[in-house]
Amino acid sequence: MRIIESDSQAKHQQEWLNSCVDEEIFHLNVRSLSGTLPYEYLLYSPKISRRNDGRLRDRDLKKYQHIELGGWWCNGVDPLNNYALMMWGCFKPDHPRRDRQKIHKFIKYEHPYREETRAFFLLIPNRIWVKVSNRSGIPITEDDLKHPGGFWHWVWRHNVPVTIVEGVKKAGALLTAGYAALAIPGVNAGYRTPTDEYGTSIGKPSLIPDLKHFATEGRQVNICFDQDNKPETVQRVRTAISRMGRLLVNEGCSLRVIDLPLGAEKGVDDFIVAKGQAAFDALYNTAIALELWEIKLFTLLTYPPAIALNQRFLGQLLVPEGEKLIILKAPKGTGKTEWLATEVTKAHDQGQRVLIITHRIQLGEALCNRFGVNYVTEVRTNETGTLLGYGVCVDSLHQESQARFNPNDWSNDVIIIDECDQVFWHLLNSGTEVQKRRVSVLKNLKQLIQNVLGSSQGKIYLSSADVSDTDVKYVLSLAGEYRVNPFVIVNNYRHVAGNCYNYSGNNPKNLIAALDKAITKGGHHLLCCSAQKAKSKWGTQALEERFRRKYPELRILRIDSESVADPSHAAFGCIAHLNEILTQYNLVIASPSLETGVSIDIRGHFDAVWGIFQGVQPVNSVRQMLARLRETVDRHIWVREWGMSVVGNGSTTIGGLLRSQHVATRANIALLSAADNDDYSYVDQNFQPESLQTWGKRGSVINVEMRRYRESVLAGLVEDGYTVIDADDADDDETGAVIESVKAASQELYTAECQAIADSPTISDAELKKLLDTRAKTKTERHQQRKAELSRRYEIDVTPDLVEKDDDGWYPQLRMHYYLTLGREFLRNRDTKRAAAQLEAGENSIWKPDFNKGQLLPAVLLLENLNLLQFLTPDVQLRGSDEKMLEFKALAVQHRHVIKNYLNVTISEKHTPIAITQKLLAKIDLKLDYVGRLGKRENRECVYQFVAPDDQRDSIFGQWLNRDEALNCDSVSVSNNISTCDSLAIN
């Protein structure tokens, strides 16, 4: 067959032009080849085996004979060889060969045989260079124009943002659009993993030299790979992006991922052709950071929907009779609860009971009220009892609860897990009542799911606006051998949620100033807060006091966990009938008690919703809280830039979280075994790995969002349909007055509360137990309970100062100091008893996060090995240059990962020895006091020394020591028939 070169060139040019590539870029980089010429471009490697006369072997000639029929060749410049033309490139044959491993596929592109893959850096005309310069805002200097490296040297030298794509035509399309784009020949081609002769990995992956050259500190790098709808391809691409992205981040780059939307357009060139350059510009501007992108899969629902809707309300939906696991994902306020109510009615008509599982009592009570089912607390007093089923908090799924829960009582029944994502996270991580019996609850939930899915008529409903693959896979993994296909209902309706004004600053003073103006104008407002304690300046109690002082005529209702459970408060029991109560007030101040399961349906009452979010709630909880009012009115929010709480060791990867738990568990059990010479091999350390995996997924999502809290909240609100607008700042006089008024209100309120707790009457153990078992409590009763708890915790007189210290987290700091010093000999017994109690409750199984949190011995041993106490000699001056200080820093940096794991303290080489010492001393609430800058003028240095605190810790330690000695004597007397403490001391 004779190839007409001009025809081929025209055809190849049209192919590139059809990908929106500038014609001049094509001519600078692409040429048409045919006959034997392509062999010179593809088979030049000295690694290729040849005959004695230098000819290629027949097998290679046969393999590549198709290239003689023509195709196009493309290469670019070589940044590692003074920007000369690169020998490596790619050839796209007009008649490709079949892939022997996937016989139904053709190999579209050929690359030089037996040569390592490189990246493409295309030549571009100066007008495109100017376009890239204008877009990036980085000017082109005379020196840049004169440099032989031209455009790509300019990109390298000035840290111009680059975008990495898969395939050279896509790079040409983005360069044409004004983006500095380089291409790699496949998603895995940006890094290499060393392997042995058998293909087994023998080292860690590393960037290819081309990318390493451009991976400079502070450069923004974007990855834009093709989109695909095949799950295995999606996973392969995600893995490649994560690996390459992490390697680039390790070099100091800022990494973002551009996700192309699902559709007919697979690559970015197709997308630009179909949607236009402006559409890609929008994608580029909304690209998300690698960390956020990596967790995205854990928050998406990718199971194909059986019913896909796009409507304001769900309406009537018919689920086929045989479906057993029904997933309902629909936006907030689209009628999920109403539809579930119809499903409950159907179940009752068929003689089935319904079990409603929630994570909050108030939510459970509200749902039961709407479903016509008793909540567990009503079962004994209502004539229907458990006949129709009942509602229960997930904490109570165990035999010792009020529910006396037994999973074997349920099989051909209906289970509804509403707000399932929050129920599962509460179950796996909450420090509430569920923590005491978490293993039992997890075992019962697993048995319940297997009983119901394994029965002929049983059904499970998972419902939430944020239900994801993580939740579905969790239930499927708990189901074990019972294989079911989820029946997925998705409502893609998107509210036009209105405007959301975002207030800047380190605190919400601008938002409160704006709310003051709005209140002055009249109207009604709902203020959501993430905190409620009197100590919190921006919590519900302090803000209520502040607004009462400023606007005495204003009708204000505070709704938080204390007020709704206080029989003497106007908010008592209000959750069940909010829509009637709220209309009586001008300002409603609410805590996360209004987070989920509450629908405020009143219209024409509230003029705006305001929110102060201090980084203690998960991002989804913030979104839920703002959506409680269904009406479209303006939202005004202030969000802390960084979150304040983390899961586990704070790792942002599931591997990092789980690894830290596994390592800590092994260490804790080894230490317990060594301490009491006991055999702990019977402990089930691998309890419910599916639950731990889900904990890791959710935990990594929360940790990433906490690191980018404000960014994550705002992105979530955009997803919810809000138009986010940056609010104007108030003037300094206004905000200054806000700060003063809030500070005064919170200080007086908190001082009064601390005094009231200290002045409360002392109560007996029996009275304390009664209060602990009572949900509804007045403020006086809460104060009595708090004093009793503090008295038993510290074993000294309760003073206002002690109340405040405890609120600041003094107890764990003091406890650590005690076991590091005076109480060291009792630490083994303390940890052993904790472990024994957990093992007994879990029937020899442990939930690793709880087990590790309960053990103190590793942390104390770590502080001992660091020799932290050496700095606690009074009147000894300490300098950062002291030899022992430098040695201490070197030791801390060496063991920084262990310190992070057990003490949750971040140590860096950048920290000074003094800074590291202060961070670790803070774990026992001690510090080095600054003396001054001392020394000769040319060699002055900051000097510190330890001053023993006057904070009653010595008295507390004395009481704790007496307690532990008494307990130890009792223990020894019973177990070893040793009656004196002296003999114990000798041993």
CSV table of N, CA and C in Angstrom, one decimal, residues 723-796:
chain,number,residue,atom,x,y,z
A,723,THR,N,-25.6,30.1,47.4
A,723,THR,CA,-24.6,31.1,46.8
A,723,THR,C,-23.8,31.7,47.9
A,724,VAL,N,-22.6,31.4,48.0
A,724,VAL,CA,-21.7,31.9,49.0
A,724,VAL,C,-21.2,33.3,48.7
A,725,ILE,N,-21.4,34.3,49.5
A,725,ILE,CA,-21.0,35.6,49.3
A,725,ILE,C,-20.1,36.1,50.5
A,726,ASP,N,-19.0,36.7,50.2
A,726,ASP,CA,-18.2,37.3,51.3
A,726,ASP,C,-18.8,38.5,51.9
A,727,ALA,N,-19.1,38.4,53.2
A,727,ALA,CA,-19.8,39.6,53.8
A,727,ALA,C,-18.8,40.7,54.1
A,728,ASP,N,-19.3,41.9,54.2
A,728,ASP,CA,-18.5,43.1,54.5
A,728,ASP,C,-18.2,43.0,56.0
A,729,ASP,N,-17.0,43.5,56.4
A,729,ASP,CA,-16.6,43.6,57.8
A,729,ASP,C,-17.2,44.9,58.4
A,730,ALA,N,-17.5,44.8,59.7
A,730,ALA,CA,-18.0,45.9,60.4
A,730,ALA,C,-16.8,46.8,60.7
A,731,ASP,N,-17.1,48.1,61.2
A,731,ASP,CA,-16.0,48.9,61.5
A,731,ASP,C,-15.4,48.5,62.9
A,732,ASP,N,-14.2,49.0,63.2
A,732,ASP,CA,-13.5,48.6,64.4
A,732,ASP,C,-14.3,48.9,65.7
A,733,ASP,N,-14.9,50.1,65.7
A,733,ASP,CA,-15.7,50.5,66.9
A,733,ASP,C,-16.8,49.5,67.2
A,734,GLU,N,-17.5,49.1,66.2
A,734,GLU,CA,-18.6,48.1,66.4
A,734,GLU,C,-18.1,46.8,66.9
A,735,THR,N,-17.1,46.3,66.2
A,735,THR,CA,-16.6,44.9,66.6
A,735,THR,C,-15.9,45.0,67.9
A,736,GLY,N,-15.2,46.1,68.2
A,736,GLY,CA,-14.6,46.2,69.6
A,736,GLY,C,-15.7,46.2,70.6
A,737,ALA,N,-16.8,46.8,70.4
A,737,ALA,CA,-17.9,46.8,71.4
A,737,ALA,C,-18.5,45.4,71.5
A,738,VAL,N,-18.6,44.7,70.4
A,738,VAL,CA,-19.1,43.3,70.4
A,738,VAL,C,-18.2,42.4,71.3
A,739,ILE,N,-16.9,42.5,71.1
A,739,ILE,CA,-15.9,41.7,71.8
A,739,ILE,C,-16.1,42.0,73.3
A,740,GLU,N,-16.1,43.3,73.7
A,740,GLU,CA,-16.2,43.7,75.1
A,740,GLU,C,-17.5,43.2,75.7
A,741,SER,N,-18.6,43.3,75.0
A,741,SER,CA,-19.9,42.9,75.6
A,741,SER,C,-20.0,41.4,75.7
A,742,VAL,N,-19.5,40.6,74.8
A,742,VAL,CA,-19.5,39.2,74.8
A,742,VAL,C,-18.6,38.7,76.0
A,743,LYS,N,-17.4,39.3,76.0
A,743,LYS,CA,-16.4,38.9,77.1
A,743,LYS,C,-17.0,39.2,78.5
A,744,ALA,N,-17.6,40.3,78.7
A,744,ALA,CA,-18.2,40.7,80.0
A,744,ALA,C,-19.3,39.7,80.3
A,745,ALA,N,-20.2,39.4,79.4
A,745,ALA,CA,-21.3,38.5,79.7
A,745,ALA,C,-20.8,37.1,80.0
A,746,SER,N,-19.9,36.6,79.2
A,746,SER,CA,-19.4,35.2,79.4
A,746,SER,C,-18.6,35.1,80.7
A,747,GLN,N,-17.8,36.1,81.0
A,747,GLN,CA,-17.0,36.1,82.3
A,747,GLN,C,-17.9,36.1,83.5
A,748,GLU,N,-18.9,37.0,83.5
A,748,GLU,CA,-19.8,37.1,84.7
A,748,GLU,C,-20.6,35.8,84.8
A,749,LEU,N,-21.1,35.3,83.7
A,749,LEU,CA,-22.0,34.1,83.7
A,749,LEU,C,-21.1,32.9,84.2
A,750,TYR,N,-19.9,32.8,83.7
A,750,TYR,CA,-19.1,31.6,84.0
A,750,TYR,C,-18.6,31.7,85.5
A,751,THR,N,-18.3,32.9,85.9
A,751,THR,CA,-17.9,33.1,87.3
A,751,THR,C,-19.0,32.7,88.2
A,752,ALA,N,-20.2,33.1,87.9
A,752,ALA,CA,-21.4,32.8,88.7
A,752,ALA,C,-21.6,31.3,88.7
A,753,GLU,N,-21.4,30.6,87.6
A,753,GLU,CA,-21.7,29.2,87.5
A,753,GLU,C,-20.6,28.4,88.3
A,754,CYS,N,-19.4,28.8,88.2
A,754,CYS,CA,-18.3,28.1,89.0
A,754,CYS,C,-18.6,28.3,90.5
A,755,GLN,N,-19.0,29.5,90.9
A,755,GLN,CA,-19.3,29.7,92.3
A,755,GLN,C,-20.5,28.9,92.7
A,756,ALA,N,-21.5,28.8,91.9
A,756,ALA,CA,-22.8,28.1,92.2
A,756,ALA,C,-22.4,26.6,92.4
A,757,ILE,N,-21.6,26.0,91.5
A,757,ILE,CA,-21.2,24.6,91.7
A,757,ILE,C,-20.4,24.4,93.0
A,758,ALA,N,-19.5,25.3,93.3
A,758,ALA,CA,-18.7,25.2,94.5
A,758,ALA,C,-19.6,25.3,95.8
A,759,ASP,N,-20.7,26.1,95.7
A,759,ASP,CA,-21.6,26.4,96.8
A,759,ASP,C,-22.7,25.3,96.9
A,760,SER,N,-22.8,24.4,96.0
A,760,SER,CA,-23.9,23.4,96.0
A,760,SER,C,-23.7,22.5,97.2
A,761,PRO,N,-24.8,22.0,97.8
A,761,PRO,CA,-24.7,21.1,98.9
A,761,PRO,C,-24.0,19.8,98.5
A,762,THR,N,-23.3,19.2,99.4
A,762,THR,CA,-22.7,17.9,99.1
A,762,THR,C,-23.8,16.8,99.2
A,763,ILE,N,-23.7,15.9,98.2
A,763,ILE,CA,-24.7,14.8,98.1
A,763,ILE,C,-24.0,13.5,98.3
A,764,SER,N,-24.8,12.5,98.6
A,764,SER,CA,-24.3,11.1,98.9
A,764,SER,C,-24.1,10.4,97.6
A,765,ASP,N,-23.5,9.2,97.6
A,765,ASP,CA,-23.3,8.4,96.5
A,765,ASP,C,-24.6,8.0,95.9
A,766,ALA,N,-25.5,7.6,96.7
A,766,ALA,CA,-26.8,7.2,96.2
A,766,ALA,C,-27.5,8.4,95.5
A,767,GLU,N,-27.4,9.6,96.1
A,767,GLU,CA,-28.1,10.7,95.4
A,767,GLU,C,-27.4,11.0,94.1
A,768,LEU,N,-26.1,10.9,94.0
A,768,LEU,CA,-25.4,11.1,92.8
A,768,LEU,C,-25.8,10.1,91.7
A,769,LYS,N,-25.9,8.8,92.1
A,769,LYS,CA,-26.3,7.8,91.1
A,769,LYS,C,-27.7,8.1,90.6
A,770,LYS,N,-28.6,8.6,91.5
A,770,LYS,CA,-30.0,8.9,91.1
A,770,LYS,C,-29.9,10.1,90.0
A,771,LEU,N,-29.1,11.1,90.3
A,771,LEU,CA,-29.0,12.2,89.3
A,771,LEU,C,-28.4,11.7,88.0
A,772,LEU,N,-27.4,10.8,88.1
A,772,LEU,CA,-26.8,10.3,86.8
A,772,LEU,C,-27.8,9.5,86.0
A,773,ASP,N,-28.7,8.9,86.6
A,773,ASP,CA,-29.7,8.1,85.9
A,773,ASP,C,-30.9,8.9,85.5
A,774,THR,N,-30.9,10.2,85.8
A,774,THR,CA,-32.1,11.0,85.5
A,774,THR,C,-31.8,11.9,84.3
A,775,ARG,N,-32.7,11.9,83.3
A,775,ARG,CA,-32.4,12.8,82.1
A,775,ARG,C,-32.8,14.2,82.4
A,776,ALA,N,-34.0,14.4,83.0
A,776,ALA,CA,-34.5,15.8,83.2
A,776,ALA,C,-33.9,16.3,84.5
A,777,LYS,N,-33.2,17.4,84.4
A,777,LYS,CA,-32.5,17.9,85.6
A,777,LYS,C,-32.6,19.5,85.6
A,778,THR,N,-32.9,20.0,86.8
A,778,THR,CA,-32.8,21.5,86.9
A,778,THR,C,-31.4,22.0,86.9
A,779,LYS,N,-31.2,23.3,86.8
A,779,LYS,CA,-29.8,23.8,86.9
A,779,LYS,C,-29.2,23.5,88.3
A,780,THR,N,-30.0,23.6,89.3
A,780,THR,CA,-29.5,23.3,90.7
A,780,THR,C,-29.0,21.9,90.8
A,781,GLU,N,-29.8,21.0,90.2
A,781,GLU,CA,-29.4,19.5,90.2
A,781,GLU,C,-28.2,19.3,89.4
A,782,ARG,N,-28.0,20.0,88.3
A,782,ARG,CA,-26.8,19.8,87.5
A,782,ARG,C,-25.6,20.3,88.3
A,783,HIS,N,-25.8,21.4,89.0
A,783,HIS,CA,-24.7,21.9,89.8
A,783,HIS,C,-24.3,20.9,90.9
A,784,GLN,N,-25.3,20.3,91.5
A,784,GLN,CA,-25.0,19.3,92.6
A,784,GLN,C,-24.3,18.1,92.0
A,785,GLN,N,-24.7,17.7,90.9
A,785,GLN,CA,-24.1,16.5,90.2
A,785,GLN,C,-22.6,16.9,89.9
A,786,ARG,N,-22.4,18.0,89.3
A,786,ARG,CA,-21.1,18.4,88.9
A,786,ARG,C,-20.1,18.5,90.1
A,787,LYS,N,-20.6,19.1,91.2
A,787,LYS,CA,-19.8,19.2,92.4
A,787,LYS,C,-19.4,17.8,92.9
A,788,ALA,N,-20.4,16.9,92.9
A,788,ALA,CA,-20.2,15.5,93.4
A,788,ALA,C,-19.1,14.8,92.6
A,789,GLU,N,-19.2,15.0,91.3
A,789,GLU,CA,-18.3,14.3,90.4
A,789,GLU,C,-16.8,14.9,90.6
A,790,LEU,N,-16.7,16.2,90.7
A,790,LEU,CA,-15.4,16.8,91.0
A,790,LEU,C,-14.8,16.4,92.3
A,791,SER,N,-15.7,16.4,93.3
A,791,SER,CA,-15.2,16.0,94.6
A,791,SER,C,-14.6,14.6,94.6
A,792,ARG,N,-15.3,13.7,93.9
A,792,ARG,CA,-14.8,12.3,93.8
A,792,ARG,C,-13.6,12.1,92.9
A,793,ARG,N,-13.5,13.0,91.9
A,793,ARG,CA,-12.4,12.9,91.0
A,793,ARG,C,-11.1,13.4,91.6
A,794,TYR,N,-11.2,14.6,92.3
A,794,TYR,CA,-9.9,15.2,92.8
A,794,TYR,C,-9.7,14.9,94.3
A,795,GLU,N,-10.8,14.6,95.0
A,795,GLU,CA,-10.7,14.3,96.5
A,795,GLU,C,-10.2,15.4,97.3
A,796,ILE,N,-10.5,16.7,96.9
A,796,ILE,CA,-10.3,17.9,97.7
A,796,ILE,C,-11.5,18.7,97.7
